[in-house]
CSV table of C-alpha atoms in Angstrom, one decimal:
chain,number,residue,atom,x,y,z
A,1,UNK,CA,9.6,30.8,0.0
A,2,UNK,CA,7.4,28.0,0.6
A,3,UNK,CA,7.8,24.0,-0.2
A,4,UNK,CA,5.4,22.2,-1.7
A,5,UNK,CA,4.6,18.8,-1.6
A,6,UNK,CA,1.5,17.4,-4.3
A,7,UNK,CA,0.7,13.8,-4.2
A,8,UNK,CA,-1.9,12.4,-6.9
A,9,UNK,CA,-3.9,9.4,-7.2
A,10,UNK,CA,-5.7,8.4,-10.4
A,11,UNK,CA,-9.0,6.8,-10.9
A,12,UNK,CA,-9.8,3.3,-11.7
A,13,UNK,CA,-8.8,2.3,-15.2
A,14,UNK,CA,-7.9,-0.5,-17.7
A,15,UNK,CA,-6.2,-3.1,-15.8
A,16,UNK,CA,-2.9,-3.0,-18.1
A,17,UNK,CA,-0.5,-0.5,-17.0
A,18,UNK,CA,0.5,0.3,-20.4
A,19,UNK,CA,-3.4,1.0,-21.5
A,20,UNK,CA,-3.5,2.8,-18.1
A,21,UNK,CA,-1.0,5.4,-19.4
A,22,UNK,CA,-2.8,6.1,-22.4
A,23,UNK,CA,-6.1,6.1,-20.8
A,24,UNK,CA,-5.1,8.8,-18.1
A,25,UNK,CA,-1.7,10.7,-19.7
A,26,UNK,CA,-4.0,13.9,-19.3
A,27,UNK,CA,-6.5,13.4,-16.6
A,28,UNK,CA,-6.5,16.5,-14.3
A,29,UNK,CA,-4.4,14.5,-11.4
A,30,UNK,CA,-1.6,13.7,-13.7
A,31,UNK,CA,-1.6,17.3,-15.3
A,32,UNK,CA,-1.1,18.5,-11.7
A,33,UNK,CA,1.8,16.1,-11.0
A,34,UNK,CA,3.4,17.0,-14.3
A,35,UNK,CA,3.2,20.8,-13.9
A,36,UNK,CA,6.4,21.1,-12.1
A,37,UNK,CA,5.1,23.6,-9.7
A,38,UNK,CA,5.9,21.3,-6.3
A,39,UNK,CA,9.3,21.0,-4.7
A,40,UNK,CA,8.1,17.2,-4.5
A,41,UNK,CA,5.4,15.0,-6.4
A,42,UNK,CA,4.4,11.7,-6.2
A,43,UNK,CA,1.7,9.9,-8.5
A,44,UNK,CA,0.0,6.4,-8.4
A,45,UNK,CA,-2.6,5.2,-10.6
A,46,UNK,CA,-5.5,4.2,-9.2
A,47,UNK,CA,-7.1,1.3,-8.0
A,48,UNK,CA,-8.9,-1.7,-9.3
A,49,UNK,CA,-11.8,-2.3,-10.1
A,50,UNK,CA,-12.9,-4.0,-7.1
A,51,UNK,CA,-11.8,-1.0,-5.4
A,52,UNK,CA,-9.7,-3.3,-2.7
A,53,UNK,CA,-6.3,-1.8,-3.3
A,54,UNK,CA,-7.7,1.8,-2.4
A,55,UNK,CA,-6.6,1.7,1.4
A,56,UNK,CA,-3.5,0.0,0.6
A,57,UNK,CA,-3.0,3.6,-1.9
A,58,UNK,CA,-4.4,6.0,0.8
A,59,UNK,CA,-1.5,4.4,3.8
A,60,UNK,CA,0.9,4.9,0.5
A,61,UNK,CA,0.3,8.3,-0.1
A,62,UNK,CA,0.3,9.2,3.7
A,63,UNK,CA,3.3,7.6,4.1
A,64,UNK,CA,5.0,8.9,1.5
A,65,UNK,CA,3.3,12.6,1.8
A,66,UNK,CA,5.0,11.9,5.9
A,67,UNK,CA,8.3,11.4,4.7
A,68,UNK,CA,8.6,14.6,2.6
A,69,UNK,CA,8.0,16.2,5.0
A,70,UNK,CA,10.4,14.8,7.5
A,71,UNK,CA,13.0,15.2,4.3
A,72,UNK,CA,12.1,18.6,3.6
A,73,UNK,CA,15.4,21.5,4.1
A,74,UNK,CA,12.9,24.9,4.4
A,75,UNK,CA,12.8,26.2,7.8
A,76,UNK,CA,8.7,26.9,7.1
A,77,UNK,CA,6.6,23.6,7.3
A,78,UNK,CA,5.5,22.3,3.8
A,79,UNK,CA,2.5,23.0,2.3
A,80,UNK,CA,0.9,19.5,1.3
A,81,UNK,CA,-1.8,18.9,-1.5
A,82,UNK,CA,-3.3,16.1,-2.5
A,83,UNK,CA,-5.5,15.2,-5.7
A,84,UNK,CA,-7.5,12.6,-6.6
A,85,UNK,CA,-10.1,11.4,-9.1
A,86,UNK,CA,-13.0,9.1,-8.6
A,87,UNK,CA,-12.1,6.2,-5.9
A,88,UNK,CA,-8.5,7.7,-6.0
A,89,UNK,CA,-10.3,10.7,-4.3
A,90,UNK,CA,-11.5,8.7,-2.0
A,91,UNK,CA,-7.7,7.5,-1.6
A,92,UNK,CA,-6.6,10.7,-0.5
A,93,UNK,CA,-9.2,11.1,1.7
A,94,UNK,CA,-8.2,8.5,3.8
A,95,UNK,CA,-4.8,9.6,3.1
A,96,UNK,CA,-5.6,13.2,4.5
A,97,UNK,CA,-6.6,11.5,7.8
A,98,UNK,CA,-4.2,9.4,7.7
A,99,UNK,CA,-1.4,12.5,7.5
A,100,UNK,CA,-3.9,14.8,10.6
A,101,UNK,CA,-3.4,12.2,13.0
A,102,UNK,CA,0.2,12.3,12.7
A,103,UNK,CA,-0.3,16.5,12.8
A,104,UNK,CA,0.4,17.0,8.7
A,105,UNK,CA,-1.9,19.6,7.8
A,106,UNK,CA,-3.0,19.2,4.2
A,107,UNK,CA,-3.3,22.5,2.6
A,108,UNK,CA,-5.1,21.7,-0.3
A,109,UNK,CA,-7.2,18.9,-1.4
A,110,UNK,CA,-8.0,18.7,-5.4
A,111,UNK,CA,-11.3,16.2,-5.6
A,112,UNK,CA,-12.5,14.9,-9.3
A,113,UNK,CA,-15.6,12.9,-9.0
A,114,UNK,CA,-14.6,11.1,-5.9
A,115,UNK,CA,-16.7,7.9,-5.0
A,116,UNK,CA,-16.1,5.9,-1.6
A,117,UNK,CA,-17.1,2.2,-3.3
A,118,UNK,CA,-14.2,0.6,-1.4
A,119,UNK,CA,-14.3,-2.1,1.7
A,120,UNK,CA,-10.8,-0.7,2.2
A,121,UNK,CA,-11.2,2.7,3.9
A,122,UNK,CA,-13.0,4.4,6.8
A,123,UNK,CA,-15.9,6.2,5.1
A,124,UNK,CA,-17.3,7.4,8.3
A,125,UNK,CA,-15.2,10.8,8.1
């Protein structure tokens, strides 16, 4: 039996958290998060508008995704996928590089329109 670790980052959105929730209660990242198929699951909405919090989300994710795994009881390494629509793609992009050079493999990466307009990651991957 395997163990599944899904972490999700939204796309930009209205700036209100509560208009946020409306806005994105069934965008593809959340329905992933919400399906209850993962022995863990994180979610964050995503970034501003000005696109600067988008690394700050990507070292979130990996750090989170990082200590699943550490946490995680199966004798078989977890299985780790990521989602993430528009600049939160880019988020777990960066988060995905993030989690290889600590030797997390991702196993799947879910990408909805994913756009790079951020001074906050490393787009040369």
């Amino acid at each position: 039996m395997n163990y599944d670790i899904f972490f999700g980052v939204d796309g930009t959105g209205p700036y209100s958290d509560g208009e946020y929730g409306i806005a994105f209660a069934t965008s593809y990242v959340r329905q992933i998060f919400k399906s209850g198929v993962f022995n863990k699951s994180a979610y964050l909405r995503g970034p501003g508008t000005d696109g600067l919090s988008t690394g700050a989300l990507a070292s979130t994710a990996a750090k989170s995704v990082e200590n699943y795994v550490a946490g995680a009881t199966y004798k078989s390494t977890p299985r780790v996928f990521l989602a993430g629509y528009s600049r939160g793609g880019a988020a777990v992009i960066q988060a995905a590089h993030l989690l290889k050079a600590k030797k997390i493999n991702v196993h799947g990466l879910f990408l909805f329109d994913a756009v790079d307009r951020s001074l906050t990651i490393d787009k040369t991957y």
